[in-house]
Amino acid sequence: MPHRILRSSVHRSRAMLRRLLRTLPPAGAAGSLAVLLLMTSCAAQWTGRAWSGKVGIAEGVTFASDPVCTVAWDLAYTAPGSLSLLQVDVKIPAGVAGAAHAGEWAPATYPVGSAGSLEAAAAHKHLGGSVGVLCPNKNEVLNQLRGTQVRITWRDDAGRSETETLTIDTIVSGTMRPRADPAEGYPRVEWTFP
Amino acid sequence: MKLHRLASLLTLFALLFALSIPAYADTPLAAEARQLALLGRDGQPHDVSDAYAKAYILAHTGRQDVVDAMRARVPVQPITNNGVFFVTDTYSSEWGGYVSQMSSTYGHQVYGGFVDLWVEQTCSFLCGFQPLVGSWVGIGGIGNGQLLQAGANQRDMHAFWEGLPNSEQPLYGVNNGDHMWVYMSWDTSTSMWYLSVQDLTTSTYSTFEVSYTANRSTFEWITEVRYGGVPSMNPVPFATARWTDETGNGHTITDQANPYREILRDPSGGCIVPSGLSGQNDTFTNYTQGSC
């Protein structure tokens, strides 16, 4: 499948940063570390054959007294033409504590008949969504969530059934919240980077 | 002779055809289920008949007392946006109570749940300016925007249901101290959610079905505070809390799931702290505290 994840660019960026750290004076190291964090945030980008946008695994999000570890995607349909019969399935890696169907494909859930629905996403060519688990042992679960796959299936203008599968393994320094504002009319994810 | 054989074969086919039709296929309830499934495509809630509701509740919960208290019906209204949201996103610290999270150990999914709860009024004057408080049960919503919930709005004093991202949908008025029973269940006959929100004290009830894709990984029993600090109010009791799995079996909060005790911590210092579980791990009380 002709898709590419920008994992390699992250490695390149990190290698570049390592070279910088060797040459910069120690006083600059703290600043470089901050840049690294920022780059981690910016690297949560997916550029695929038909879908592009931000993806990531969130840390530091809390729900009441427990943190929630979340995998989220916020993508725009970049292929020409329209799409219909949109469907999204998610496969969380096996062994993730608190995930009911880890290691299996399961449909991602979307509301019916509202701005948050898959029909609205197809009409606006904008697809946001997320899955999450309560995770008191946050750092462990965040790492376990790396490699989560999101499979998007749709029908294009010509009636062909198309599929694109994303692999998400970037832990983002920030938070993400699913949104479905009736004024906007489609599901999206709101990202907040530190 | 040939005619005789042909007649026997025809009789046999007729018999097989008759046997292949499910026994319930022509019952009034089955016809209602088919009709509901068609109506539900519009995404709006649709009332079910009393006969359907009573049969459903007895078959799935055995609560004869609930059925006996179904006297004053209030029809469900089409979804409108009244600007009052119990949750607009689900990453908040606005919930106190318990959560049952499904786990790969058992591989269950949430197909419903219910609770008895008691209404504690939080406001009596200029309530639109006061914090919004509600106690409810919900399916999904943790780490996703797919939350279906129903319960009591304790500020505006009415029963409600809500399916994100829509606002709360008021059902009927309730009184301080009323005993309520709230039930949500996936109806396999219609592929819709069955909801029954009942005030057992006044025998008022709404019962309907709606198409909605709730996230099946959690079930919650919650008291929520929004738009302000935690107000002074009496403790909110929750009893006989259950979630049901894909086979229809009922489970208590801790049974075959990961249970979480969630404490609401308001930045101004107020808290809603659930008690420990009692009974069969299905009973608790949400207390307000000045700090926690």
Short mmCIF file of C-alpha atoms in Angstrom, two decimals:
data_model
loop_
_atom_site.label_atom_id
_atom_site.label_comp_id
_atom_site.label_asym_id
_atom_site.label_seq_id
_atom_site.Cartn_x
_atom_site.Cartn_y
_atom_site.Cartn_z
CA MET A 1 0.00 0.00 0.00
CA PRO A 2 1.55 3.27 -1.11
CA HIS A 3 1.47 5.15 2.11
CA ARG A 4 4.26 6.60 4.16
CA ILE A 5 4.55 7.56 7.74
CA LEU A 6 6.89 10.29 8.77
CA ARG A 7 8.62 8.07 11.30
CA SER A 8 11.76 8.24 9.18
CA SER A 9 11.69 12.02 9.30
CA VAL A 10 11.54 11.81 13.07
CA HIS A 11 14.64 9.61 13.08
CA ARG A 12 16.38 12.03 10.73
CA SER A 13 15.37 14.93 12.94
CA ARG A 14 16.62 13.18 16.05
CA ALA A 15 19.93 12.33 14.37
CA MET A 16 20.30 15.95 13.35
CA LEU A 17 19.55 17.00 16.89
CA ARG A 18 22.16 14.61 18.26
CA ARG A 19 24.75 16.18 15.94
CA LEU A 20 23.68 19.62 17.11
CA LEU A 21 24.00 18.58 20.75
CA ARG A 22 27.59 17.44 20.13
CA THR A 23 28.52 20.81 18.68
CA LEU A 24 26.49 23.17 20.82
CA PRO A 25 27.83 24.28 24.20
CA PRO A 26 26.16 22.61 27.21
CA ALA A 27 24.27 25.80 27.97
CA GLY A 28 22.33 25.28 24.78
CA ALA A 29 21.38 21.70 25.56
CA ALA A 30 18.28 22.60 27.56
CA GLY A 31 17.02 24.71 24.71
CA SER A 32 17.69 21.93 22.26
CA LEU A 33 15.72 19.54 24.44
CA ALA A 34 12.78 21.91 24.28
CA VAL A 35 13.11 21.91 20.51
CA LEU A 36 13.09 18.11 20.55
CA LEU A 37 9.83 18.15 22.51
CA LEU A 38 8.35 20.58 20.04
CA MET A 39 9.46 18.42 17.14
CA THR A 40 7.79 15.41 18.75
CA SER A 41 4.56 17.39 18.77
CA CYS A 42 4.99 18.51 15.19
CA ALA A 43 5.92 15.02 14.03
CA ALA A 44 2.41 13.72 14.77
CA GLN A 45 1.60 14.03 11.09
CA TRP A 46 0.19 11.49 8.70
CA THR A 47 0.51 11.95 4.95
CA GLY A 48 -1.20 9.14 3.11
CA ARG A 49 -2.53 8.34 -0.34
CA ALA A 50 -5.92 9.91 0.28
CA TRP A 51 -5.90 11.09 3.89
CA SER A 52 -3.56 13.59 5.56
CA GLY A 53 -3.49 15.28 8.93
CA LYS A 54 -2.46 14.96 12.53
CA VAL A 55 -2.35 11.72 14.46
CA GLY A 56 -0.92 10.88 17.83
CA ILE A 57 -1.05 9.27 21.21
CA ALA A 58 -1.85 11.73 23.99
CA GLU A 59 -0.22 11.90 27.35
CA GLY A 60 -1.14 13.99 30.34
CA VAL A 61 -4.87 14.07 29.73
CA THR A 62 -6.92 13.51 32.84
CA PHE A 63 -10.45 12.31 33.39
CA ALA A 64 -11.73 13.02 36.92
CA SER A 65 -9.10 11.42 39.13
CA ASP A 66 -7.52 9.12 36.54
CA PRO A 67 -5.59 9.88 33.37
CA VAL A 68 -6.87 8.77 29.99
CA CYS A 69 -4.46 7.51 27.38
CA THR A 70 -5.82 8.35 23.94
CA VAL A 71 -5.06 7.58 20.33
CA ALA A 72 -6.51 10.23 18.03
CA TRP A 73 -6.64 11.08 14.34
CA ASP A 74 -7.72 14.26 12.61
CA LEU A 75 -7.51 13.88 8.86
CA ALA A 76 -8.58 15.64 5.69
CA TYR A 77 -9.47 13.74 2.51
CA THR A 78 -6.97 14.97 -0.06
CA ALA A 79 -7.90 12.80 -3.04
CA PRO A 80 -10.03 14.34 -5.79
CA GLY A 81 -13.77 13.80 -5.88
CA SER A 82 -16.20 12.90 -3.16
CA LEU A 83 -16.51 9.87 -0.93
CA SER A 84 -19.29 7.90 0.71
CA LEU A 85 -19.91 4.90 2.98
CA LEU A 86 -17.07 5.88 5.26
CA GLN A 87 -16.06 3.34 7.89
CA VAL A 88 -13.27 3.39 10.48
CA ASP A 89 -11.81 0.41 12.33
CA VAL A 90 -9.14 0.45 14.99
CA LYS A 91 -6.68 -2.20 16.13
CA ILE A 92 -5.04 -1.50 19.47
CA PRO A 93 -1.88 -3.59 20.02
CA ALA A 94 -2.38 -6.78 21.98
CA GLY A 95 -1.71 -6.52 25.67
CA VAL A 96 -2.82 -2.93 26.26
CA ALA A 97 -4.15 -2.82 29.80
CA GLY A 98 -7.76 -1.71 29.92
CA ALA A 99 -8.56 -2.14 26.23
CA ALA A 100 -11.48 -4.48 25.70
CA HIS A 101 -10.46 -5.77 22.29
CA ALA A 102 -6.70 -5.30 22.14
CA GLY A 103 -5.12 -7.11 19.20
CA GLU A 104 -8.36 -7.22 17.18
CA TRP A 105 -9.95 -4.96 14.61
CA ALA A 106 -12.97 -3.21 16.09
CA PRO A 107 -15.14 -0.48 14.59
CA ALA A 108 -14.43 3.01 15.88
CA THR A 109 -17.58 4.55 17.29
CA TYR A 110 -19.27 7.60 15.86
CA PRO A 111 -22.62 9.18 16.70
CA VAL A 112 -25.54 8.71 14.33
CA GLY A 113 -27.23 11.57 12.51
CA SER A 114 -25.27 14.54 13.85
CA ALA A 115 -22.20 16.65 13.24
CA GLY A 116 -20.12 13.89 14.77
CA SER A 117 -21.28 11.18 12.40
CA LEU A 118 -19.36 9.38 9.67
CA GLU A 119 -21.87 10.72 7.15
CA ALA A 120 -20.96 14.27 8.20
CA ALA A 121 -17.27 13.38 7.98
CA ALA A 122 -17.74 12.05 4.45
CA ALA A 123 -19.72 15.10 3.37
CA HIS A 124 -17.06 17.49 4.70
CA LYS A 125 -14.10 15.25 3.78
CA HIS A 126 -12.83 15.69 7.32
CA LEU A 127 -12.51 12.80 9.73
CA GLY A 128 -11.65 13.19 13.41
CA GLY A 129 -11.85 10.45 15.99
CA SER A 130 -10.23 8.83 18.99
CA VAL A 131 -10.11 5.81 21.23
CA GLY A 132 -8.96 5.89 24.81
CA VAL A 133 -8.57 3.92 28.00
CA LEU A 134 -8.36 4.93 31.64
CA CYS A 135 -4.73 4.38 32.52
CA PRO A 136 -3.53 4.96 36.09
CA ASN A 137 -0.19 3.47 34.96
CA LYS A 138 0.04 6.12 32.26
CA ASN A 139 3.58 5.81 30.97
CA GLU A 140 3.30 2.06 30.55
CA VAL A 141 0.02 2.25 28.64
CA LEU A 142 1.14 5.14 26.42
CA ASN A 143 4.02 3.01 25.22
CA GLN A 144 1.77 0.00 24.78
CA LEU A 145 -0.51 2.06 22.53
CA ARG A 146 2.29 2.73 20.06
CA GLY A 147 1.59 0.87 16.84
CA THR A 148 -2.17 1.32 17.01
CA GLN A 149 -3.63 0.96 13.53
CA VAL A 150 -6.56 2.88 12.08
CA ARG A 151 -8.17 1.48 8.95
CA ILE A 152 -10.33 3.83 6.87
CA THR A 153 -12.63 2.33 4.25
CA TRP A 154 -14.73 4.35 1.85
CA ARG A 155 -16.29 4.36 -1.59
CA ASP A 156 -15.00 6.85 -4.12
CA ASP A 157 -16.76 8.71 -6.95
CA ALA A 158 -16.38 5.75 -9.28
CA GLY A 159 -17.97 3.42 -6.75
CA ARG A 160 -14.68 1.72 -5.93
CA SER A 161 -14.09 0.58 -2.38
CA GLU A 162 -10.84 2.05 -1.08
CA THR A 163 -8.87 1.40 2.09
CA GLU A 164 -6.05 3.23 3.82
CA THR A 165 -4.43 2.03 7.01
CA LEU A 166 -2.53 4.33 9.36
CA THR A 167 -0.07 3.26 12.01
CA ILE A 168 0.19 5.66 14.93
CA ASP A 169 3.21 5.44 17.18
CA THR A 170 4.06 9.01 18.09
CA ILE A 171 3.43 10.09 21.65
CA VAL A 172 2.43 13.73 21.51
CA SER A 173 3.37 16.23 24.18
CA GLY A 174 -0.04 17.74 24.63
CA THR A 175 -3.70 16.94 24.83
CA MET A 176 -6.41 16.12 22.33
CA ARG A 177 -10.16 16.36 22.59
CA PRO A 178 -12.79 15.02 20.21
CA ARG A 179 -15.14 17.73 18.99
CA ALA A 180 -18.30 17.80 16.88
CA ASP A 181 -19.48 21.38 16.70
CA PRO A 182 -22.83 21.62 14.88
CA ALA A 183 -21.69 24.96 13.40
CA GLU A 184 -18.69 23.24 11.77
CA GLY A 185 -20.67 20.16 10.88
CA TYR A 186 -18.05 17.42 11.10
CA PRO A 187 -16.07 15.45 13.70
CA ARG A 188 -12.60 16.71 14.44
CA VAL A 189 -9.93 16.60 17.14
CA GLU A 190 -8.77 19.67 19.00
CA TRP A 191 -5.05 19.54 19.74
CA THR A 192 -3.34 21.53 22.47
CA PHE A 193 0.41 21.52 22.50
CA PRO A 194 2.36 22.82 25.49
CA MET B 1 -49.65 -42.58 -7.23
CA LYS B 2 -47.55 -39.74 -8.63
CA LEU B 3 -50.18 -37.23 -7.57
CA HIS B 4 -50.13 -38.73 -4.12
CA ARG B 5 -46.33 -38.31 -3.89
CA LEU B 6 -46.56 -34.75 -5.17
CA ALA B 7 -49.16 -33.89 -2.59
CA SER B 8 -46.96 -35.38 0.15
CA LEU B 9 -43.98 -33.37 -1.02
CA LEU B 10 -46.01 -30.17 -1.11
CA THR B 11 -47.29 -30.83 2.39
CA LEU B 12 -43.73 -31.46 3.54
CA PHE B 13 -42.50 -28.21 1.97
CA ALA B 14 -45.38 -26.27 3.49
CA LEU B 15 -44.57 -27.73 6.89
CA LEU B 16 -40.87 -26.87 6.55
CA PHE B 17 -41.73 -23.33 5.45
CA ALA B 18 -44.03 -22.85 8.42
CA LEU B 19 -41.36 -24.13 10.80
CA SER B 20 -38.74 -21.81 9.30
CA ILE B 21 -40.71 -18.72 10.37
CA PRO B 22 -39.79 -17.72 13.92
CA ALA B 23 -42.60 -18.10 16.40
CA TYR B 24 -42.44 -14.39 17.31
CA ALA B 25 -42.45 -13.16 13.75
CA ASP B 26 -46.11 -12.29 13.70
CA THR B 27 -46.53 -11.07 17.24
CA PRO B 28 -47.51 -7.43 17.79
CA LEU B 29 -44.21 -6.79 19.61
CA ALA B 30 -42.18 -8.12 16.69
CA ALA B 31 -44.15 -5.91 14.34
CA GLU B 32 -43.46 -2.95 16.60
CA ALA B 33 -39.75 -3.77 16.62
CA ARG B 34 -39.71 -3.80 12.82
CA GLN B 35 -41.50 -0.48 12.76
CA LEU B 36 -39.09 1.03 15.32
CA ALA B 37 -36.09 -0.09 13.29
CA LEU B 38 -37.48 1.76 10.28
CA LEU B 39 -38.39 4.88 12.26
CA GLY B 40 -35.01 4.97 14.00
CA ARG B 41 -33.15 5.69 10.76
CA ASP B 42 -33.88 9.38 11.27
CA GLY B 43 -31.64 9.53 14.36
CA GLN B 44 -34.55 10.79 16.48
CA PRO B 45 -35.93 9.09 19.61
CA HIS B 46 -39.18 7.16 19.20
CA ASP B 47 -41.59 6.08 21.92
CA VAL B 48 -42.18 2.38 22.41
CA SER B 49 -45.59 1.09 23.47
CA ASP B 50 -46.32 0.25 27.10
CA ALA B 51 -46.65 -3.41 26.16
CA TYR B 52 -43.22 -3.36 24.51
CA ALA B 53 -41.62 -1.52 27.42
CA LYS B 54 -43.07 -3.77 30.10
CA ALA B 55 -42.16 -6.94 28.23
CA TYR B 56 -38.62 -5.62 27.63
CA ILE B 57 -38.00 -4.56 31.22
CA LEU B 58 -39.36 -7.79 32.70
CA ALA B 59 -37.41 -9.93 30.25
CA HIS B 60 -34.09 -8.15 30.77
CA THR B 61 -34.16 -6.94 34.38
CA GLY B 62 -37.02 -8.73 36.12
CA ARG B 63 -38.04 -5.46 37.81
CA GLN B 64 -41.75 -5.98 38.46
CA ASP B 65 -41.77 -2.94 40.80
CA VAL B 66 -40.63 -0.75 37.90
CA VAL B 67 -43.33 -2.11 35.60
CA ASP B 68 -45.96 -1.57 38.31
CA ALA B 69 -44.90 2.08 38.63
CA MET B 70 -45.44 2.88 34.93
CA ARG B 71 -48.55 5.03 35.24
CA ALA B 72 -48.02 8.58 33.95
CA ARG B 73 -46.30 8.45 30.60
CA VAL B 74 -44.48 11.45 29.12
CA PRO B 75 -43.75 11.09 25.39
CA VAL B 76 -40.20 11.73 24.24
CA GLN B 77 -39.68 14.85 22.12
CA PRO B 78 -37.58 15.30 18.97
CA ILE B 79 -33.97 16.31 19.61
CA THR B 80 -33.47 20.06 20.02
CA ASN B 81 -30.48 22.09 21.19
CA ASN B 82 -31.33 23.87 24.46
CA GLY B 83 -27.73 24.94 25.10
CA VAL B 84 -27.40 22.83 28.26
CA PHE B 85 -24.73 20.16 27.94
CA PHE B 86 -23.76 17.74 30.64
CA VAL B 87 -20.61 16.92 28.71
CA THR B 88 -19.26 18.63 25.62
CA ASP B 89 -16.06 16.67 25.65
CA THR B 90 -15.08 13.80 27.83
CA TYR B 91 -11.67 14.87 29.04
CA SER B 92 -12.88 16.70 32.06
CA SER B 93 -12.64 16.62 35.78
CA GLU B 94 -16.34 17.15 36.15
CA TRP B 95 -17.35 13.61 37.04
CA GLY B 96 -17.53 11.87 40.42
CA GLY B 97 -18.63 8.26 40.73
CA TYR B 98 -17.70 4.87 39.37
CA VAL B 99 -16.66 3.58 35.96
CA SER B 100 -16.59 -0.04 34.80
CA GLN B 101 -14.04 -0.33 31.99
CA MET B 102 -14.07 -3.48 29.89
CA SER B 103 -10.81 -5.38 29.67
CA SER B 104 -9.18 -7.91 27.39
CA THR B 105 -9.21 -10.38 30.29
CA TYR B 106 -12.94 -10.98 29.80
CA GLY B 107 -13.42 -9.42 26.35
CA HIS B 108 -16.88 -8.08 27.18
CA GLN B 109 -18.59 -5.11 25.60
CA VAL B 110 -21.18 -2.93 27.26
CA TYR B 111 -24.69 -3.62 26.00
CA GLY B 112 -26.56 -1.72 28.70
CA GLY B 113 -26.91 -0.96 32.37
CA PHE B 114 -29.15 0.54 35.02
CA VAL B 115 -29.30 2.04 38.48
CA ASP B 116 -31.65 3.28 41.19
CA LEU B 117 -30.78 6.83 42.24
CA TRP B 118 -32.34 9.53 44.39
CA VAL B 119 -32.74 13.16 43.25
CA GLU B 120 -31.07 15.80 45.42
CA GLN B 121 -32.02 19.35 44.46
CA THR B 122 -29.09 21.77 44.23
CA CYS B 123 -30.81 25.06 43.41
CA SER B 124 -34.11 26.86 44.04
CA PHE B 125 -33.54 30.48 42.93
CA LEU B 126 -32.08 32.02 39.77
CA CYS B 127 -30.92 28.56 38.83
CA GLY B 128 -29.75 29.53 35.37
CA PHE B 129 -26.81 31.27 37.04
CA GLN B 130 -25.93 28.33 39.27
CA PRO B 131 -23.67 25.36 38.51
CA LEU B 132 -25.25 22.58 36.48
CA VAL B 133 -25.48 19.37 38.50
CA GLY B 134 -26.74 16.02 37.32
CA SER B 135 -26.60 12.38 38.31
CA TRP B 136 -26.78 9.88 35.50
CA VAL B 137 -25.68 6.60 33.98
CA GLY B 138 -23.81 6.52 30.69
CA ILE B 139 -22.33 4.23 28.05
CA GLY B 140 -18.97 5.22 26.52
CA GLY B 141 -17.38 8.66 26.39
CA ILE B 142 -13.98 8.00 27.92
CA GLY B 143 -11.33 8.85 25.34
CA ASN B 144 -13.99 9.29 22.70
CA GLY B 145 -17.00 11.49 21.97
CA GLN B 146 -19.55 8.68 21.88
CA LEU B 147 -21.47 8.96 25.13
CA LEU B 148 -25.13 8.08 25.66
CA GLN B 149 -26.41 9.10 29.08
CA ALA B 150 -29.65 9.50 31.05
CA GLY B 151 -30.56 10.59 34.56
CA ALA B 152 -31.67 13.61 36.59
CA ASN B 153 -30.75 17.26 36.12
CA GLN B 154 -30.59 18.36 39.77
CA ARG B 155 -30.33 22.08 39.04
CA ASP B 156 -33.29 22.40 36.67
CA MET B 157 -35.06 19.42 38.28
CA HIS B 158 -35.99 17.28 35.34
CA ALA B 159 -35.24 13.86 33.97
CA PHE B 160 -33.10 13.93 30.84
CA TRP B 161 -31.24 11.93 28.25
CA GLU B 162 -28.31 13.03 26.08
CA GLY B 163 -26.30 11.61 23.22
CA LEU B 164 -23.13 13.53 22.45
CA PRO B 165 -22.65 15.85 20.66
CA ASN B 166 -26.29 16.90 21.16
CA SER B 167 -27.35 18.86 24.24
CA GLU B 168 -29.38 17.33 27.08
CA GLN B 169 -32.98 16.50 26.21
CA PRO B 170 -35.41 17.19 29.08
CA LEU B 171 -38.11 14.56 29.62
CA TYR B 172 -40.29 15.56 32.63
CA GLY B 173 -40.06 17.35 35.98
CA VAL B 174 -38.80 15.63 39.14
CA ASN B 175 -38.95 16.50 42.86
CA ASN B 176 -36.39 16.65 45.60
CA GLY B 177 -35.93 13.18 47.09
CA ASP B 178 -37.62 11.29 44.24
CA HIS B 179 -36.52 7.72 43.65
CA MET B 180 -35.56 7.19 40.00
CA TRP B 181 -34.67 4.16 37.93
CA VAL B 182 -32.66 4.66 34.76
CA TYR B 183 -32.12 1.88 32.25
CA MET B 184 -30.32 1.77 28.90
CA SER B 185 -30.03 -1.37 26.81
CA TRP B 186 -29.12 -2.40 23.27
CA ASP B 187 -32.27 -3.82 21.69
CA THR B 188 -31.14 -6.54 19.30
CA SER B 189 -34.62 -6.64 17.72
CA THR B 190 -34.24 -3.08 16.46
CA SER B 191 -30.45 -2.40 16.62
CA MET B 192 -31.30 0.71 18.65
CA TRP B 193 -30.79 1.75 22.26
CA TYR B 194 -33.76 1.20 24.52
CA LEU B 195 -34.03 3.85 27.27
CA SER B 196 -36.37 3.90 30.23
CA VAL B 197 -36.15 6.89 32.59
CA GLN B 198 -38.60 6.49 35.45
CA ASP B 199 -39.57 8.42 38.54
CA LEU B 200 -40.74 5.60 40.79
CA THR B 201 -41.99 8.05 43.43
CA THR B 202 -44.45 9.81 41.12
CA SER B 203 -44.88 6.86 38.71
CA THR B 204 -43.90 9.14 35.82
CA TYR B 205 -41.88 7.64 33.00
CA SER B 206 -40.52 8.02 29.50
CA THR B 207 -39.55 4.98 27.47
CA PHE B 208 -38.21 5.13 23.93
CA GLU B 209 -35.55 3.92 21.52
CA VAL B 210 -32.93 5.85 19.58
CA SER B 211 -30.22 5.07 17.02
CA TYR B 212 -26.83 6.00 18.43
CA THR B 213 -23.33 4.53 18.29
CA ALA B 214 -22.15 4.59 21.86
CA ASN B 215 -18.66 3.44 22.71
CA ARG B 216 -19.10 0.05 24.34
CA SER B 217 -15.91 0.01 26.38
CA THR B 218 -17.21 1.70 29.56
CA PHE B 219 -20.32 2.11 31.69
CA GLU B 220 -20.48 4.96 34.20
CA TRP B 221 -22.53 5.93 37.27
CA ILE B 222 -21.78 9.62 37.77
CA THR B 223 -22.64 12.88 39.50
CA GLU B 224 -21.43 15.76 37.32
CA VAL B 225 -20.93 19.45 38.07
CA ARG B 226 -20.40 22.00 35.29
CA TYR B 227 -20.32 25.77 34.87
CA GLY B 228 -19.19 26.47 38.44
CA GLY B 229 -18.00 25.07 41.73
CA VAL B 230 -19.45 22.14 43.63
CA PRO B 231 -22.60 23.42 45.37
CA SER B 232 -23.87 22.42 48.77
CA MET B 233 -26.19 19.45 48.40
CA ASN B 234 -27.27 16.28 50.13
CA PRO B 235 -25.43 13.06 49.28
CA VAL B 236 -26.67 11.31 46.13
CA PRO B 237 -27.29 7.58 46.65
CA PHE B 238 -26.84 5.06 43.81
CA ALA B 239 -28.09 1.47 44.29
CA THR B 240 -28.38 -1.81 42.36
CA ALA B 241 -25.91 -0.58 39.76
CA ARG B 242 -25.47 -3.00 36.90
CA TRP B 243 -23.92 -3.12 33.45
CA THR B 244 -24.91 -5.81 30.98
CA ASP B 245 -22.69 -7.61 28.50
CA GLU B 246 -23.20 -8.89 24.98
CA THR B 247 -25.04 -11.99 26.23
CA GLY B 248 -27.44 -9.95 28.36
CA ASN B 249 -25.84 -10.99 31.63
CA GLY B 250 -25.82 -8.32 34.33
CA HIS B 251 -22.64 -7.45 36.23
CA THR B 252 -21.99 -5.31 39.27
CA ILE B 253 -19.45 -2.49 39.08
CA THR B 254 -16.46 -4.66 39.89
CA ASP B 255 -17.57 -7.89 38.22
CA GLN B 256 -15.59 -8.90 35.11
CA ALA B 257 -14.46 -5.31 34.45
CA ASN B 258 -11.83 -2.85 35.63
CA PRO B 259 -13.59 -0.62 38.18
CA TYR B 260 -12.48 2.99 38.74
CA ARG B 261 -13.53 5.25 41.60
CA GLU B 262 -13.49 8.77 40.15
CA ILE B 263 -13.28 11.83 42.40
CA LEU B 264 -14.46 15.17 41.06
CA ARG B 265 -11.92 17.83 42.07
CA ASP B 266 -13.05 21.37 41.36
CA PRO B 267 -10.13 23.81 41.01
CA SER B 268 -11.78 26.06 43.62
CA GLY B 269 -11.54 23.27 46.15
CA GLY B 270 -14.91 21.53 46.12
CA CYS B 271 -15.10 17.81 45.52
CA ILE B 272 -17.57 15.02 44.88
CA VAL B 273 -16.24 11.89 46.51
CA PRO B 274 -17.93 8.53 46.02
CA SER B 275 -18.12 6.25 49.04
CA GLY B 276 -16.69 2.78 48.91
CA LEU B 277 -18.87 0.11 47.32
CA SER B 278 -21.31 -1.82 49.47
CA GLY B 279 -24.04 -4.41 48.96
CA GLN B 280 -22.92 -6.65 46.11
CA ASN B 281 -20.44 -3.98 44.96
CA ASP B 282 -23.43 -2.26 43.40
CA THR B 283 -24.26 0.49 45.89
CA PHE B 284 -22.50 3.76 46.75
CA THR B 285 -23.17 7.39 47.65
CA ASN B 286 -21.64 10.53 46.13
CA TYR B 287 -20.76 13.04 48.86
CA THR B 288 -19.81 16.70 48.46
CA GLN B 289 -16.73 17.85 50.34
CA GLY B 290 -15.05 21.22 50.70
CA SER B 291 -11.67 19.70 49.85
CA CYS B 292 -10.18 16.34 49.03
#
